[in-house]
Tab-separated table of C-alpha atoms and ligand atoms in Angstrom:
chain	number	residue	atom	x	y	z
T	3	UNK	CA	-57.135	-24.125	-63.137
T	4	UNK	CA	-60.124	-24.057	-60.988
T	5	UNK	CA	-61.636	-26.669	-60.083
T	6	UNK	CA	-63.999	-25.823	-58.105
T	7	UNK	CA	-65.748	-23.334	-60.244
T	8	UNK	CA	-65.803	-20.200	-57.884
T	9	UNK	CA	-64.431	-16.800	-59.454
T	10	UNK	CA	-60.855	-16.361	-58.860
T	11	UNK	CA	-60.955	-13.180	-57.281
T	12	UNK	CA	-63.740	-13.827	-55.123
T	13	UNK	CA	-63.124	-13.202	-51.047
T	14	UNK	CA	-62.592	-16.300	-49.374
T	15	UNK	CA	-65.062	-15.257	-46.388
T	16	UNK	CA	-65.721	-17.564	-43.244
T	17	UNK	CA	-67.785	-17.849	-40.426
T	18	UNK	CA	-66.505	-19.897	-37.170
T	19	UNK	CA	-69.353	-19.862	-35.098
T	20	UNK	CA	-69.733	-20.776	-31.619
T	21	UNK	CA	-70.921	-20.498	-27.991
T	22	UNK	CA	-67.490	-19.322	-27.094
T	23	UNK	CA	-69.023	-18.874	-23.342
T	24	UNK	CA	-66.071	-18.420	-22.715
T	25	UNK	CA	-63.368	-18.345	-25.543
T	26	UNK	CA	-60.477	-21.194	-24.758
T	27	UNK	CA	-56.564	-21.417	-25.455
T	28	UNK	CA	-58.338	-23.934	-28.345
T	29	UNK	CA	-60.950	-21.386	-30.015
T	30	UNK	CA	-58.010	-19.239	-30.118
T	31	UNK	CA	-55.741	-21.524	-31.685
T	32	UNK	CA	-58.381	-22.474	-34.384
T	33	UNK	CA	-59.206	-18.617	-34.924
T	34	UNK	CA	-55.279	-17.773	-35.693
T	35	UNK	CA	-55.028	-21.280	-38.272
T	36	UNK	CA	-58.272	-19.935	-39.814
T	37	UNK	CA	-57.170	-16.383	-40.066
T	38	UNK	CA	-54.424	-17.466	-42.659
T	39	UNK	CA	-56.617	-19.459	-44.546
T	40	UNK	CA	-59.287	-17.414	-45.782
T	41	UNK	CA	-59.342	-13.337	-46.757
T	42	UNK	CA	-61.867	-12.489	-44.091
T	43	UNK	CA	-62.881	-14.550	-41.203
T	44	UNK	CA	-65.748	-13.365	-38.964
T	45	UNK	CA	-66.186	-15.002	-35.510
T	46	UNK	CA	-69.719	-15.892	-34.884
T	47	UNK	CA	-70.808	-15.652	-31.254
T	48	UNK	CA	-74.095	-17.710	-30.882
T	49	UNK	CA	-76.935	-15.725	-28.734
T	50	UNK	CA	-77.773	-18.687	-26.946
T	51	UNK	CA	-81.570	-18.144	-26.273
T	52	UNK	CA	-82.160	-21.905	-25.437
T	53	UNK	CA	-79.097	-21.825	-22.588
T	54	UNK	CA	-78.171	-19.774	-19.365
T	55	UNK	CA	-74.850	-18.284	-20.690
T	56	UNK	CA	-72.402	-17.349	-17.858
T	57	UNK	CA	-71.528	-14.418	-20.470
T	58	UNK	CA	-73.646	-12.190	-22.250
T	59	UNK	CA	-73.187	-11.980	-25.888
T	60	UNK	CA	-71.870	-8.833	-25.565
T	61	UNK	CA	-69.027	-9.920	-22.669
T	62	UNK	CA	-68.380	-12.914	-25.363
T	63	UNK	CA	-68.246	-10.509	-28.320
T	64	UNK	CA	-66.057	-7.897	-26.053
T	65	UNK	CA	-63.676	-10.835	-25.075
T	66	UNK	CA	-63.048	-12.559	-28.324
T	67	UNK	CA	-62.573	-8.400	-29.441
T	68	UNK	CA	-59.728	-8.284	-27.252
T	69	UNK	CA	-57.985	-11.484	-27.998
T	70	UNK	CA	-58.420	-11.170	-31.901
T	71	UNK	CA	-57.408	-7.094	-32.069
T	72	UNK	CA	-53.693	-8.296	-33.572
T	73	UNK	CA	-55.206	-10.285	-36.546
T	74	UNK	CA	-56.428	-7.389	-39.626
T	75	UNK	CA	-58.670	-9.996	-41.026
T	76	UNK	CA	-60.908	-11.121	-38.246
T	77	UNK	CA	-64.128	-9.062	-37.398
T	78	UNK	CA	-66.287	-10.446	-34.670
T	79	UNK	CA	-70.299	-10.564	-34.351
T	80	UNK	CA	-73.435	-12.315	-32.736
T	81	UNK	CA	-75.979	-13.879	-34.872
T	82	UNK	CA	-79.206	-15.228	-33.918
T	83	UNK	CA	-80.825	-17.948	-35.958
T	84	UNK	CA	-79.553	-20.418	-38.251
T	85	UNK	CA	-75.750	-20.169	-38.629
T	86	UNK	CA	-76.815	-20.735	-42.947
T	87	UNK	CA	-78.365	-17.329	-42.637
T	88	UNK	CA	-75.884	-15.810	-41.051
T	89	UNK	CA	-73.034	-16.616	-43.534
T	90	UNK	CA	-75.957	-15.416	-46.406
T	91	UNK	CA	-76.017	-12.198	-44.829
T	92	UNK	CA	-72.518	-11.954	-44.535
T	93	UNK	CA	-71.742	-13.432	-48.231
T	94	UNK	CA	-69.728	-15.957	-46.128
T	95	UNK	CA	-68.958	-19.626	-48.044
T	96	UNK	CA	-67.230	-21.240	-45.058
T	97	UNK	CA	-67.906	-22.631	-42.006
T	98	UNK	CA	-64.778	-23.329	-40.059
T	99	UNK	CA	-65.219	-25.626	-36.483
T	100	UNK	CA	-62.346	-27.482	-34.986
T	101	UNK	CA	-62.453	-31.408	-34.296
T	102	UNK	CA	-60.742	-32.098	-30.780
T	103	UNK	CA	-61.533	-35.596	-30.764
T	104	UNK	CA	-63.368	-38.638	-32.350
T	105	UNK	CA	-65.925	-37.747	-30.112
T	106	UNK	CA	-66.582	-34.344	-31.791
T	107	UNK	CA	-67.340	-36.053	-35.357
T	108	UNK	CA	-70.845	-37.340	-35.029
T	109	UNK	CA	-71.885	-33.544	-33.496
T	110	UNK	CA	-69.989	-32.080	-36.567
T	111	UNK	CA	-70.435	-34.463	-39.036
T	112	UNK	CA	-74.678	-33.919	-38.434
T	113	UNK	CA	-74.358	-30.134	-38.544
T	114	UNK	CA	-72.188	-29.481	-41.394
T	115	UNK	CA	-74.711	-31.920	-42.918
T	116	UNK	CA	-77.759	-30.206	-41.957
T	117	UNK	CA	-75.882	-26.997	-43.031
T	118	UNK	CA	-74.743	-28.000	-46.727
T	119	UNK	CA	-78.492	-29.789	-47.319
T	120	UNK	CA	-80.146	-26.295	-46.395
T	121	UNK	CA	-77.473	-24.143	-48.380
T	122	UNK	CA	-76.007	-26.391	-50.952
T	123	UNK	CA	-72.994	-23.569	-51.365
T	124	UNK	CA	-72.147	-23.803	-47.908
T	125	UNK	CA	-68.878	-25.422	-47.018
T	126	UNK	CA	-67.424	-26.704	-43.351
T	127	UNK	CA	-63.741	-26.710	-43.204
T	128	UNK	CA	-62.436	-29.004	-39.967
T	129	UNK	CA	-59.248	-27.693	-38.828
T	130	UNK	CA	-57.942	-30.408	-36.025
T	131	UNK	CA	-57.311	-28.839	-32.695
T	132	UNK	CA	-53.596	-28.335	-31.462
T	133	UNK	CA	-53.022	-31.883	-28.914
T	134	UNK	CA	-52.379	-29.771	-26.239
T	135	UNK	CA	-56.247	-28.436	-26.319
T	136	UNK	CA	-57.758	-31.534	-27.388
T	137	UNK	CA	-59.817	-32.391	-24.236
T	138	UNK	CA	-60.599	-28.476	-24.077
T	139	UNK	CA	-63.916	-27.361	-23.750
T	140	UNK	CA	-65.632	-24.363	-22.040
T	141	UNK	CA	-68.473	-26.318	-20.028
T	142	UNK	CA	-65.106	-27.849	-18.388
T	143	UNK	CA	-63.215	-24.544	-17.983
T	144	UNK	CA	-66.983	-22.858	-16.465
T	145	UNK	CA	-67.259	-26.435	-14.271
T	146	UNK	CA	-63.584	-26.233	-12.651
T	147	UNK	CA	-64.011	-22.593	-11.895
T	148	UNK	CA	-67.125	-22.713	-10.782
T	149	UNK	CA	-65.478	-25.085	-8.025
T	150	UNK	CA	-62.469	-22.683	-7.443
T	151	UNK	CA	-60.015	-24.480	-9.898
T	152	UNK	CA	-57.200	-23.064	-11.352
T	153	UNK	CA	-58.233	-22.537	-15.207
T	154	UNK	CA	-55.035	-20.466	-16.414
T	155	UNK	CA	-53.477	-23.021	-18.611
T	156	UNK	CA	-56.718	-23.131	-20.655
T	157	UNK	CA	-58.028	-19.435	-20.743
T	158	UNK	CA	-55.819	-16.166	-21.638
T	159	UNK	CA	-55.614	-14.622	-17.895
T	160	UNK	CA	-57.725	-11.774	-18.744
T	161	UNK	CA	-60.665	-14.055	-19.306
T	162	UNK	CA	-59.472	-16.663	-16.314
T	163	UNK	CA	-60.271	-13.484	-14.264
T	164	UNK	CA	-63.610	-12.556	-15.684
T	165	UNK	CA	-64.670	-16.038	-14.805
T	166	UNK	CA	-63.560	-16.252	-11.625
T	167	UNK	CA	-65.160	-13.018	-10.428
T	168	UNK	CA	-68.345	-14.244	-12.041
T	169	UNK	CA	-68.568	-16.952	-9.740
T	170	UNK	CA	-68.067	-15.113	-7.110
T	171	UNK	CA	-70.475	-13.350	-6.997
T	172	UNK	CA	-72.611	-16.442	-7.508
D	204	PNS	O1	-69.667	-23.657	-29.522
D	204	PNS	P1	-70.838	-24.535	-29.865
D	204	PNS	O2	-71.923	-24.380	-28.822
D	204	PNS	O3	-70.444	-25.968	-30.102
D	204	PNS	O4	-71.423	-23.982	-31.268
D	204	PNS	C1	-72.578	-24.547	-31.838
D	204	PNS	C2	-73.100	-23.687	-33.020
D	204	PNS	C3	-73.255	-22.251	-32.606
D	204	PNS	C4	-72.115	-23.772	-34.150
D	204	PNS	C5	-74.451	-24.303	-33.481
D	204	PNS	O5	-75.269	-24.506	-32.369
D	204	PNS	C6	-75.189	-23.418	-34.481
D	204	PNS	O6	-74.772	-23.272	-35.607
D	204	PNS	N1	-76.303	-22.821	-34.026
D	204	PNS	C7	-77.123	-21.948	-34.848
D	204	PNS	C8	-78.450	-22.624	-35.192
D	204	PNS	C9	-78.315	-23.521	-36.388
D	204	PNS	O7	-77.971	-23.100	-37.470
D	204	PNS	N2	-78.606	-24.814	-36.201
D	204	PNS	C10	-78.573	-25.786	-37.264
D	204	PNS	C11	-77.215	-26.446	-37.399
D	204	PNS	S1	-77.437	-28.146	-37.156
């Protein structure tokens, strides 16, 4: 039976959108959980126009590339604009974010409210974060490095390195 009405063969397409400036140990935990979820997920990478990303969008798309290239069902891309149109364009009915903390929910809560009042089909699904990456967050990662801090146990070490010779040359 289905309950919810959608056509049984339909691709189970989502969008997990984000800064990802840069990608953390806990975007990359969420991406794998998501990956077996749905058919297709597609990583979002937000072009920031508002903010001063350390990365371009194209060093964020390039490094979420190269962390993702083992999973078949993950394709990565930058949108601009509302994160509703994006998933239009991509036929996308899910939004997955991750939930670290109670401290996350009010953020979440308001967007995947905003989201579902705009697009009525639009769906966030809230996969908890892993414990070990619950307090995980890339302003932190950029703000230890950016003091000479060792960020290995929260990056992979290809991206620990990309941020450290960013600030370098700071
Ligand atoms: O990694 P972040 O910065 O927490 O991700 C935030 C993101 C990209 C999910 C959010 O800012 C977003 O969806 N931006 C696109 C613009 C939009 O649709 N805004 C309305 C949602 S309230």
């Amino acid at each position: 039976m289905y309950l919810s009405g959608r056509e049984p063969l339909m691709i189970r397409r989502a969008v997990y959108p984000g800064s990802f400036d840069p990608v953390t140990l806990g975007h990359i935990d969420i991406i794998e959980r998501a990956a077996e979820i749905v058919d297709e997920l597609i990583v979002g990478v937000l072009i920031n126009k508002g903010k001063n990303p350390l990365f371009s969008v194209q060093e964020r798309v390039n490094m979420l590339q190269i962390v993702t290239k083992d999973i078949p069902n993950i394709r990565v891309e930058s949108f601009d604009g509302l994160l509703v149109d994006f998933l239009k364009l991509k036929d996308a009915e899910f939004v997955i974010r991750g939930l670290r903390a109670i401290t996350d929910f009010e953020y979440e809560l308001q967007m995947a409210q905003t989201n579902r009042i705009m697009s009525p089909d639009t769906d966030t699904i809230f996969l908890t974060t892993n414990l070990k990456y619950a307090y995980l967050n890339s302003t932190t990662v950029r703000e230890v490095a950016s003091y000479g801090g060792d960020i290995s146990k929260f990056v992979p070490d290809f991206v620990a390195e990309a941020v450290m010779e960013k600030y370098s040359n700071h």
